[in-house]
PDB file of C-alpha atoms in Angstrom:
ATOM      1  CA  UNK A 148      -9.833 -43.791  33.002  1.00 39.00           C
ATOM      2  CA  UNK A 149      -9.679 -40.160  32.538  1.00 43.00           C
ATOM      3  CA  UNK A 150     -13.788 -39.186  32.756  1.00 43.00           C
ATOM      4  CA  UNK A 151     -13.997 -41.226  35.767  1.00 44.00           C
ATOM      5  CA  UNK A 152     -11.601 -40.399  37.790  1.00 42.00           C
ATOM      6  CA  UNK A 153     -10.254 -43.121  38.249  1.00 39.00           C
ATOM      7  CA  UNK A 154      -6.747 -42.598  38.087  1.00 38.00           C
ATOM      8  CA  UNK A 155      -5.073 -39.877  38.997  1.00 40.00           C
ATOM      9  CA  UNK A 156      -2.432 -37.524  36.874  1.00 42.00           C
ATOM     10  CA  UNK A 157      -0.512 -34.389  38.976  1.00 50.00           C
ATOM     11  CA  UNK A 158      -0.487 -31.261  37.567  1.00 49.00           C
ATOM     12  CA  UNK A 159       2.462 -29.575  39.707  1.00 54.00           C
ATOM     13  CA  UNK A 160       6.035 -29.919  39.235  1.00 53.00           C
ATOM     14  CA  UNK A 161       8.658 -30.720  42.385  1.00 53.00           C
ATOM     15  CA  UNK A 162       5.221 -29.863  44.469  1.00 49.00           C
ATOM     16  CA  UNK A 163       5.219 -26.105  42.552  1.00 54.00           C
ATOM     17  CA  UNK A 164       2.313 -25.222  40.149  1.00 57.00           C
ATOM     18  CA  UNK A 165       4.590 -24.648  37.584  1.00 64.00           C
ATOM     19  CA  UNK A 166       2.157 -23.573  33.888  1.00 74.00           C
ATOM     20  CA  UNK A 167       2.753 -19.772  34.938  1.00 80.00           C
ATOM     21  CA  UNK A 168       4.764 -19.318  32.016  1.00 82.00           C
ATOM     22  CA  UNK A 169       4.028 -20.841  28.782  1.00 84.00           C
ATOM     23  CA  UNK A 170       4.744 -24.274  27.588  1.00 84.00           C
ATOM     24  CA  UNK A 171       4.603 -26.404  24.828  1.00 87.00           C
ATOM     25  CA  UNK A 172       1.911 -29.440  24.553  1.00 87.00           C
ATOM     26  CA  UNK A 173       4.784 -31.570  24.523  1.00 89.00           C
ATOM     27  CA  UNK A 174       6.218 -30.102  27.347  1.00 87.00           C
ATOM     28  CA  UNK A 175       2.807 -30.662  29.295  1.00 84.00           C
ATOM     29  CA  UNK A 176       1.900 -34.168  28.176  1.00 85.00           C
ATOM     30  CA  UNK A 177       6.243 -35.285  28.568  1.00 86.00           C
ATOM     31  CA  UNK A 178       5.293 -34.504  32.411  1.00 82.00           C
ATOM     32  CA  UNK A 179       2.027 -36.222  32.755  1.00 81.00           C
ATOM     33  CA  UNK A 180       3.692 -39.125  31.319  1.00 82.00           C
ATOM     34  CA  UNK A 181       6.888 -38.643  33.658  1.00 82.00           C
ATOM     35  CA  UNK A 182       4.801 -38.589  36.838  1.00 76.00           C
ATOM     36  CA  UNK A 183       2.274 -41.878  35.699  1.00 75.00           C
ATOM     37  CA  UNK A 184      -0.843 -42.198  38.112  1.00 75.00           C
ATOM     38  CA  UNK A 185      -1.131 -42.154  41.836  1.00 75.00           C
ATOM     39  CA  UNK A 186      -3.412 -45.547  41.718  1.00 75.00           C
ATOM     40  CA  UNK A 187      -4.510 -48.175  39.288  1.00 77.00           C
ATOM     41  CA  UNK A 188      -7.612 -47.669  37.332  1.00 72.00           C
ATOM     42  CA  UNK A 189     -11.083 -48.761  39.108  1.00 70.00           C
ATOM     43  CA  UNK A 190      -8.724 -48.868  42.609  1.00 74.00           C
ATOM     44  CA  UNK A 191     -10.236 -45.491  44.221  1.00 70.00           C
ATOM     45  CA  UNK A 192     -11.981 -42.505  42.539  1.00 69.00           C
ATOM     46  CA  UNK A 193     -10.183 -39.147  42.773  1.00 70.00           C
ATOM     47  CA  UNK A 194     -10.590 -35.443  40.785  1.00 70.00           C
ATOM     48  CA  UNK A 195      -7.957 -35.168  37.927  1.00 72.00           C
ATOM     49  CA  UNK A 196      -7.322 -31.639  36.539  1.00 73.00           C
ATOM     50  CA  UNK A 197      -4.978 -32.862  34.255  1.00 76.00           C
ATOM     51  CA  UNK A 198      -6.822 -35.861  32.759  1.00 79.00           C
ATOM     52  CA  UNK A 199      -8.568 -32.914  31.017  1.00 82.00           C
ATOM     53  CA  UNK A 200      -5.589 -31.708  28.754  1.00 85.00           C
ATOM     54  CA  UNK A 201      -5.263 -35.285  26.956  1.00 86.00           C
ATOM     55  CA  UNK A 202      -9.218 -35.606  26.949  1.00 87.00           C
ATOM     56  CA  UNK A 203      -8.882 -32.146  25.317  1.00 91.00           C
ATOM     57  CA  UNK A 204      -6.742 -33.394  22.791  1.00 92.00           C
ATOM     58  CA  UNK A 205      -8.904 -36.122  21.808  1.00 93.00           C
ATOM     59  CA  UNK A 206     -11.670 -33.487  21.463  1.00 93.00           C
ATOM     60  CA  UNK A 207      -9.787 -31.731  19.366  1.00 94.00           C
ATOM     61  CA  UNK A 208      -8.608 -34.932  17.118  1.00 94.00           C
ATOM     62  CA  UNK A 209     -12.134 -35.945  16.727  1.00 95.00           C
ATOM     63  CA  UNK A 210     -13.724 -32.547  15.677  1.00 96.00           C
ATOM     64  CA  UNK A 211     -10.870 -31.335  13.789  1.00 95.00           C
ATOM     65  CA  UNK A 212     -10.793 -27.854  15.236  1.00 95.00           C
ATOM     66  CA  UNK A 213      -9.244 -26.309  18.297  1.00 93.00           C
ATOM     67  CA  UNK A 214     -11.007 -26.422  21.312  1.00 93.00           C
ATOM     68  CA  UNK A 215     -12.161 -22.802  21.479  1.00 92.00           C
ATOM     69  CA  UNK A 216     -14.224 -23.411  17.833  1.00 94.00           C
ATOM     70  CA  UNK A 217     -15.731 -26.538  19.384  1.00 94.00           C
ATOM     71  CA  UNK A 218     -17.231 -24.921  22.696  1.00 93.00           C
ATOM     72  CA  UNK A 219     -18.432 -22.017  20.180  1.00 94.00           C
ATOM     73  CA  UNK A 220     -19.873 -23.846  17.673  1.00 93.00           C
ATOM     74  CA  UNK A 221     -21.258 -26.695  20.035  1.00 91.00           C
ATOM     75  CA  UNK A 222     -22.043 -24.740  23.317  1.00 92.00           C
ATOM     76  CA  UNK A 223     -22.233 -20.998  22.870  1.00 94.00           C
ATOM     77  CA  UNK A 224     -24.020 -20.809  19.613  1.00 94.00           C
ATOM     78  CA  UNK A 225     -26.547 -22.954  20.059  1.00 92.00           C
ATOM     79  CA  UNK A 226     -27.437 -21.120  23.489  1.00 92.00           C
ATOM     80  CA  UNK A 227     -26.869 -17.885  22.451  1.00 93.00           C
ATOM     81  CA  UNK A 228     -24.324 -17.048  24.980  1.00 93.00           C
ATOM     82  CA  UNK A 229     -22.894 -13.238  24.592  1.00 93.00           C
ATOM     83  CA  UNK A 230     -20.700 -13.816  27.975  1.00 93.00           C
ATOM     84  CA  UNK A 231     -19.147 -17.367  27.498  1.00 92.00           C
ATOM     85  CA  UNK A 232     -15.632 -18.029  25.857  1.00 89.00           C
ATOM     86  CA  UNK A 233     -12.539 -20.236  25.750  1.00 89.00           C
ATOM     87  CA  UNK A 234      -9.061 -18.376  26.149  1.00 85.00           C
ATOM     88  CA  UNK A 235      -7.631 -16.611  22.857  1.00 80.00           C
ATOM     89  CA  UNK A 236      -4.362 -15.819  22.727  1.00 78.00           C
ATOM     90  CA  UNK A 237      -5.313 -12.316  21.191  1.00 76.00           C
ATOM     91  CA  UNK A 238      -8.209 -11.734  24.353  1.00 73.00           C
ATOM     92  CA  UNK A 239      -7.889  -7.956  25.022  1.00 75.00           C
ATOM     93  CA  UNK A 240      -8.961  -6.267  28.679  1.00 76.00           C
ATOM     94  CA  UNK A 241      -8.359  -9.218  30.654  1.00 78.00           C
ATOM     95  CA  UNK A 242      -8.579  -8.622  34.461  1.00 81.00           C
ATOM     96  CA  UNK A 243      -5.816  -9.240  36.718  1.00 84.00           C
ATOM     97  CA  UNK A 244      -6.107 -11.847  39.115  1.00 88.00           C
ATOM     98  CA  UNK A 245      -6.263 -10.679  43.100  1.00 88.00           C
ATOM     99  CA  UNK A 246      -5.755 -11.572  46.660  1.00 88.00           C
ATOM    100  CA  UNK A 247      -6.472 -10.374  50.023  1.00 87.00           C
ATOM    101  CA  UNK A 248      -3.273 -10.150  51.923  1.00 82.00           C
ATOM    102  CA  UNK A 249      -3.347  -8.271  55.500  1.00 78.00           C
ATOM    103  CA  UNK A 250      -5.769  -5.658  54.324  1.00 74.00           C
ATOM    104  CA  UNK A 251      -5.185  -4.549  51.262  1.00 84.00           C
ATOM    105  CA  UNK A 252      -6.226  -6.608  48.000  1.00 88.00           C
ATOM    106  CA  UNK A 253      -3.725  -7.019  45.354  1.00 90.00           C
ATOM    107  CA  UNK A 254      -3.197  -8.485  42.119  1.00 89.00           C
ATOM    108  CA  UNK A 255      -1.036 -11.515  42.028  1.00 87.00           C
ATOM    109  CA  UNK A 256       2.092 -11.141  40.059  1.00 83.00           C
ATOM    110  CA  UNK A 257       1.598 -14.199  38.554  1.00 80.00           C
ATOM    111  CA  UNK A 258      -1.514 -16.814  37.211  1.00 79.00           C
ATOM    112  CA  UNK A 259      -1.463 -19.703  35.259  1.00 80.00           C
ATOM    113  CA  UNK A 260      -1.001 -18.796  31.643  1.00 82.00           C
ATOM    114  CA  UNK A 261      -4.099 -19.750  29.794  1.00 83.00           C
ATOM    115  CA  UNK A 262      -2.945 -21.273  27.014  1.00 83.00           C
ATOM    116  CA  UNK A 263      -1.146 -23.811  28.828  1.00 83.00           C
ATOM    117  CA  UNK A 264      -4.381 -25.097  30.253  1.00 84.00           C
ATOM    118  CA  UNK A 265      -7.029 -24.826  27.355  1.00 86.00           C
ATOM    119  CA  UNK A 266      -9.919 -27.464  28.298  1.00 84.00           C
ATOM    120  CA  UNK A 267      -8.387 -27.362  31.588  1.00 83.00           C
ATOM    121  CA  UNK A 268      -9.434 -24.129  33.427  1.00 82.00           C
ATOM    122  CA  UNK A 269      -9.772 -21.652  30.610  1.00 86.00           C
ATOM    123  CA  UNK A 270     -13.291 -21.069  30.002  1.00 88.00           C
ATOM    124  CA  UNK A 271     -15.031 -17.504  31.660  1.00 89.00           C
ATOM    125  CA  UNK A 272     -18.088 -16.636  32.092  1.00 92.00           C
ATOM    126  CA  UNK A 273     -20.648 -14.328  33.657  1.00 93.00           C
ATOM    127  CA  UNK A 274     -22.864 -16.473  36.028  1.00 95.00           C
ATOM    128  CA  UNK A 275     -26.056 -15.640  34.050  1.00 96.00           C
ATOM    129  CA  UNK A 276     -24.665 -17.641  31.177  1.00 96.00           C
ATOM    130  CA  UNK A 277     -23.358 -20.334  33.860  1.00 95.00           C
ATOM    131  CA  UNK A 278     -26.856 -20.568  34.637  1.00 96.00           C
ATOM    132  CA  UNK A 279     -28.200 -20.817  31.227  1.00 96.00           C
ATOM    133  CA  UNK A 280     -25.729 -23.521  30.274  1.00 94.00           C
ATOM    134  CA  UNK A 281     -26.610 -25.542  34.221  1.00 95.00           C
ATOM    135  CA  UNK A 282     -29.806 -25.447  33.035  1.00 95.00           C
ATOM    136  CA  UNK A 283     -29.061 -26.879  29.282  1.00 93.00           C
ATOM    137  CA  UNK A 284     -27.013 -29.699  30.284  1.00 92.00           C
ATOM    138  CA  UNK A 285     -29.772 -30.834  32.807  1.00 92.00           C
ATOM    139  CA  UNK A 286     -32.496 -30.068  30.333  1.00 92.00           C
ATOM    140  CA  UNK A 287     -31.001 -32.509  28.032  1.00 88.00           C
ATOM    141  CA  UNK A 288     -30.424 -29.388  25.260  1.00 87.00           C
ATOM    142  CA  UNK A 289     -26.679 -30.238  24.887  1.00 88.00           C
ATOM    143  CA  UNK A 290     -26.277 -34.065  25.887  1.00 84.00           C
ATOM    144  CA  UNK A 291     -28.258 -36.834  24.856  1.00 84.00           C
ATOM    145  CA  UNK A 292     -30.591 -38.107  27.338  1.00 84.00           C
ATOM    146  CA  UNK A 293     -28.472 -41.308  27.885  1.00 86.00           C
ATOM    147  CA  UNK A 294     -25.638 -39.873  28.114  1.00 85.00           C
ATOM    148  CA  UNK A 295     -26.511 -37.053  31.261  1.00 84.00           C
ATOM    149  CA  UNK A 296     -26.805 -39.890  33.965  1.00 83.00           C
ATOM    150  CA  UNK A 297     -23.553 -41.517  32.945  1.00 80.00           C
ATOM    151  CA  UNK A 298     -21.909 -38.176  34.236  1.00 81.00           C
ATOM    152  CA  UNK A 299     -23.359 -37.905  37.216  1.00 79.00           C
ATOM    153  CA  UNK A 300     -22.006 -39.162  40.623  1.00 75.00           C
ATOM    154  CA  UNK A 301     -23.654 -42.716  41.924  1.00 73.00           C
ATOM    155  CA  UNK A 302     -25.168 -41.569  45.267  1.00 74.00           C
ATOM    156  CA  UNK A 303     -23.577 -43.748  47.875  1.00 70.00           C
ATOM    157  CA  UNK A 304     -21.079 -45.475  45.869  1.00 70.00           C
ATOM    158  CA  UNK A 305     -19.061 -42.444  44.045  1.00 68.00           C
ATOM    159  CA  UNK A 306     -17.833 -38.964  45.696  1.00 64.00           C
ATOM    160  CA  UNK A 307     -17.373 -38.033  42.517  1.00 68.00           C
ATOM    161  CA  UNK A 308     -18.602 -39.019  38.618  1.00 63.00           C
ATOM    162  CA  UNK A 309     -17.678 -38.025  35.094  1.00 74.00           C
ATOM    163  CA  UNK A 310     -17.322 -33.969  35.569  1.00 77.00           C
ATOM    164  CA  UNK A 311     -20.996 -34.213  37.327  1.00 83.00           C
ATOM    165  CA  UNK A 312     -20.156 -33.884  41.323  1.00 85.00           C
ATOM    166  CA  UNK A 313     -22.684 -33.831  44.059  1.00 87.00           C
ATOM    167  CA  UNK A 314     -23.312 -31.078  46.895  1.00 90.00           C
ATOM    168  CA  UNK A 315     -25.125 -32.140  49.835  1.00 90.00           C
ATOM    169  CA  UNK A 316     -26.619 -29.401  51.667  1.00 92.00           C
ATOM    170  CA  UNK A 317     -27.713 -31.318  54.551  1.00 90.00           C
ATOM    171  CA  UNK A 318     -29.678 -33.790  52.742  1.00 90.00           C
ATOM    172  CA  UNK A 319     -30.808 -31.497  49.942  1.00 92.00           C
ATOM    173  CA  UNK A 320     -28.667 -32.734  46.786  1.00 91.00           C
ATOM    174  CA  UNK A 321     -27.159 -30.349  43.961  1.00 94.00           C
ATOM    175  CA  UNK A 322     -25.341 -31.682  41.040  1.00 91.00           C
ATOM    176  CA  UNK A 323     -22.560 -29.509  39.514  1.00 91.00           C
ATOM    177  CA  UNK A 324     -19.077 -28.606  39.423  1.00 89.00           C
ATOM    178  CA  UNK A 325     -16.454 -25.913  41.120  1.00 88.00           C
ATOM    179  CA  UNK A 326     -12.872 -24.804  39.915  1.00 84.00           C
ATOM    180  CA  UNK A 327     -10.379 -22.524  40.915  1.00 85.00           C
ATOM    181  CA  UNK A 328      -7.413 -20.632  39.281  1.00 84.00           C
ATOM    182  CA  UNK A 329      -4.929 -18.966  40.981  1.00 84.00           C
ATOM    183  CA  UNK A 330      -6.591 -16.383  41.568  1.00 85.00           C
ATOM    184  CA  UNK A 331     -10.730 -16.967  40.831  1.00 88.00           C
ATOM    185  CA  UNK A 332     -12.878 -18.928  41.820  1.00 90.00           C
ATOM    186  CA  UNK A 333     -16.498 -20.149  41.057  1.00 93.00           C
ATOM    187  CA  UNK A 334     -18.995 -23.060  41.711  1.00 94.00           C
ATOM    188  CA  UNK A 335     -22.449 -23.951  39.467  1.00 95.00           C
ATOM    189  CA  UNK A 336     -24.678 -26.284  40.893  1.00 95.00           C
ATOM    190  CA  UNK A 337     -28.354 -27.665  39.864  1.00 96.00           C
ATOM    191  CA  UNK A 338     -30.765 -29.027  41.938  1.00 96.00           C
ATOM    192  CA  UNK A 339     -33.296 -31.782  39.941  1.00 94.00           C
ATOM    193  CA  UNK A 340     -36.574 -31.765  42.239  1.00 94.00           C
ATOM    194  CA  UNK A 341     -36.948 -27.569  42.101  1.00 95.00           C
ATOM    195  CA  UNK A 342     -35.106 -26.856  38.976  1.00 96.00           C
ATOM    196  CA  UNK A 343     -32.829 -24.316  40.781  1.00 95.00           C
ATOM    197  CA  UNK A 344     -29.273 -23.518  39.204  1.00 97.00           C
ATOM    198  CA  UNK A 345     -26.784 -21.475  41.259  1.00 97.00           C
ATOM    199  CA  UNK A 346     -23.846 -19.915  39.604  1.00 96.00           C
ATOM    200  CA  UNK A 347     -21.199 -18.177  41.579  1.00 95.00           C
ATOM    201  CA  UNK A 348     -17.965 -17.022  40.860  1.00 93.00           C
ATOM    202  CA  UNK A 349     -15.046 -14.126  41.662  1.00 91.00           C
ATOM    203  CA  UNK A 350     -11.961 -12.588  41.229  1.00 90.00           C
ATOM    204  CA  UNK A 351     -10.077 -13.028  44.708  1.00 88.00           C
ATOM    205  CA  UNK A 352     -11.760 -14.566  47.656  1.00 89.00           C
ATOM    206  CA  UNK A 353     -12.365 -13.897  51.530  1.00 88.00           C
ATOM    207  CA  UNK A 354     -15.067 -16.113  51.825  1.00 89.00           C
ATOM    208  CA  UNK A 355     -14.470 -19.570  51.084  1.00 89.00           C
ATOM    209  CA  UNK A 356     -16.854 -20.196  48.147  1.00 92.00           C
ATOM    210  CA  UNK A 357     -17.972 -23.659  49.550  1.00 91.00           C
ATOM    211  CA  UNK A 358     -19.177 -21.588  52.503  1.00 91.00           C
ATOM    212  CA  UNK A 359     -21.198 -18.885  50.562  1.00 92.00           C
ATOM    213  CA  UNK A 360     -22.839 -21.194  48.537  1.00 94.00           C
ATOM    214  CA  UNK A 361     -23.648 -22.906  51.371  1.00 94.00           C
ATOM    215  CA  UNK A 362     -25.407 -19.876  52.831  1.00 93.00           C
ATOM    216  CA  UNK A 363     -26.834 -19.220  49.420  1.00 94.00           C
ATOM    217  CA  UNK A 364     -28.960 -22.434  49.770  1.00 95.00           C
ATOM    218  CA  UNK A 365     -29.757 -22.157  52.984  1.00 94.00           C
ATOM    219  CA  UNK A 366     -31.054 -18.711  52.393  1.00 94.00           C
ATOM    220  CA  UNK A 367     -33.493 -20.813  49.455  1.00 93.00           C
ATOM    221  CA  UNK A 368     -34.471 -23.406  51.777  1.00 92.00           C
ATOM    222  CA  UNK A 369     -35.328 -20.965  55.112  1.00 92.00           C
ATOM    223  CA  UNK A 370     -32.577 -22.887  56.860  1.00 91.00           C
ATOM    224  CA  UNK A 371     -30.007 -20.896  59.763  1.00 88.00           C
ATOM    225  CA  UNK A 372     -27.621 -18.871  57.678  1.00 87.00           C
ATOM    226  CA  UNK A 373     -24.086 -18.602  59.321  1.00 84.00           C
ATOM    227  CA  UNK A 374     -22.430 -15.192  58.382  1.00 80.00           C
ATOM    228  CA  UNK A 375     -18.930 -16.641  57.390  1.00 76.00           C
ATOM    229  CA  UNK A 376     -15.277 -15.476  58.759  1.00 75.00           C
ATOM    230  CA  UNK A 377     -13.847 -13.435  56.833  1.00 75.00           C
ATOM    231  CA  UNK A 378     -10.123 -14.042  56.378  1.00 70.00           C
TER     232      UNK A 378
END
């Protein structure tokens, strides 16, 4: 239910994102329980940010570790990644979060604490090593070959799969994955017939990134680039 999207869990309270401040687990999952699903399994297909934090859990239950040691030990070692991590609560020189308002950009006095949302949204990373893990995942280095295409989305039947989305550019198909926090943003996407990864991501946003990466691949495939609004 969870990995496919299937149902759908809410992760706002009264209509507020509410994991600014921090939590408990119990806390979290007491709420996910409190607000149930917004359809019955196998009824419609929708994203689930939530349906990560129990899948999390599971993770965590099976390997007998916290998360952070599992994406080390099965993601970041293996790949040598110097500029991929899960949240810490000991991280040093984090960067405040911004936002463009009327001119001037500012950080915003508040984003999600991390620790409420481990396996959620709390993995950074430059985009060279989003790139080098893209390009893992669909080189069959960190999956089993069986187990990649059950991921992905069914072309015509699915809008979404199991954490594998697709982007059509016109006709020319990507397979990957965007996210947002409160205040960044980011999008890494792999196309299969030219083995091209694209990772993108910031730290406050004028330009929609759905737009720019849109430009990005029509820069790649000599189509009409659009110079976006900025706003």
């Amino acid at each position: 239910m969870f990995f496919g999207y299937s149902a759908v869990l809410s992760v706002q309270k009264d209509g507020e994102v509410w994991l600014t401040e921090k939590v408990s687990s119990k806390q979290i999952m007491d709420l996910i329980i409190q607000q149930g699903t917004s359809f019955q399994p196998g009824e419609m297909i929708a994203y689930s940010n939530s349906a990560y934090y129990p899948l999390t859990k599971i993770l965590e239950e099976k390997y007998r570790m916290p998360f952070q040691k599992i994406v080390s030990e099965e993601v970041i070692k293996p790949r040598r990644l110097k500029n991929l991590t899960s949240f810490k609560p000991d991280k040093k020189n984090v960067f405040l979060p911004y936002r463009y308002n009327d001119n001037p950009w500012s950080p915003l006095e508040k984003d999600l604490d991390f620790l409420n949302v481990i396996g959620v949204g709390d993995i950074a990373a430059t985009s060279y090593d989003l790139n080098i893990f893209v390009n893992s995942l669909f080189h069959k280095n960190i999956l089993k070959k069986e187990t990649l295409p059950l991921m992905e989305t069914v072309i015509g039947k699915e809008v979404l799969g199991r954490g594998i989305a697709v982007w059509d550019f016109d006709g020319t198909i990507f397979y990957g994955h965007g996210g947002d926090t409160l205040g960044s943003h980011a999008v890494l996407i792999y196309n299969k017939e030219a083995d091209i990864s694209i990772a993108y991501n910031t730290n406050g946003e004028r330009i929609k990134k759905e737009d720019f990466i849109k430009n990005i691949v029509n820069l790649l495939y000599h189509k009409e680039v659009r110079l976006p609004e900025l706003k």
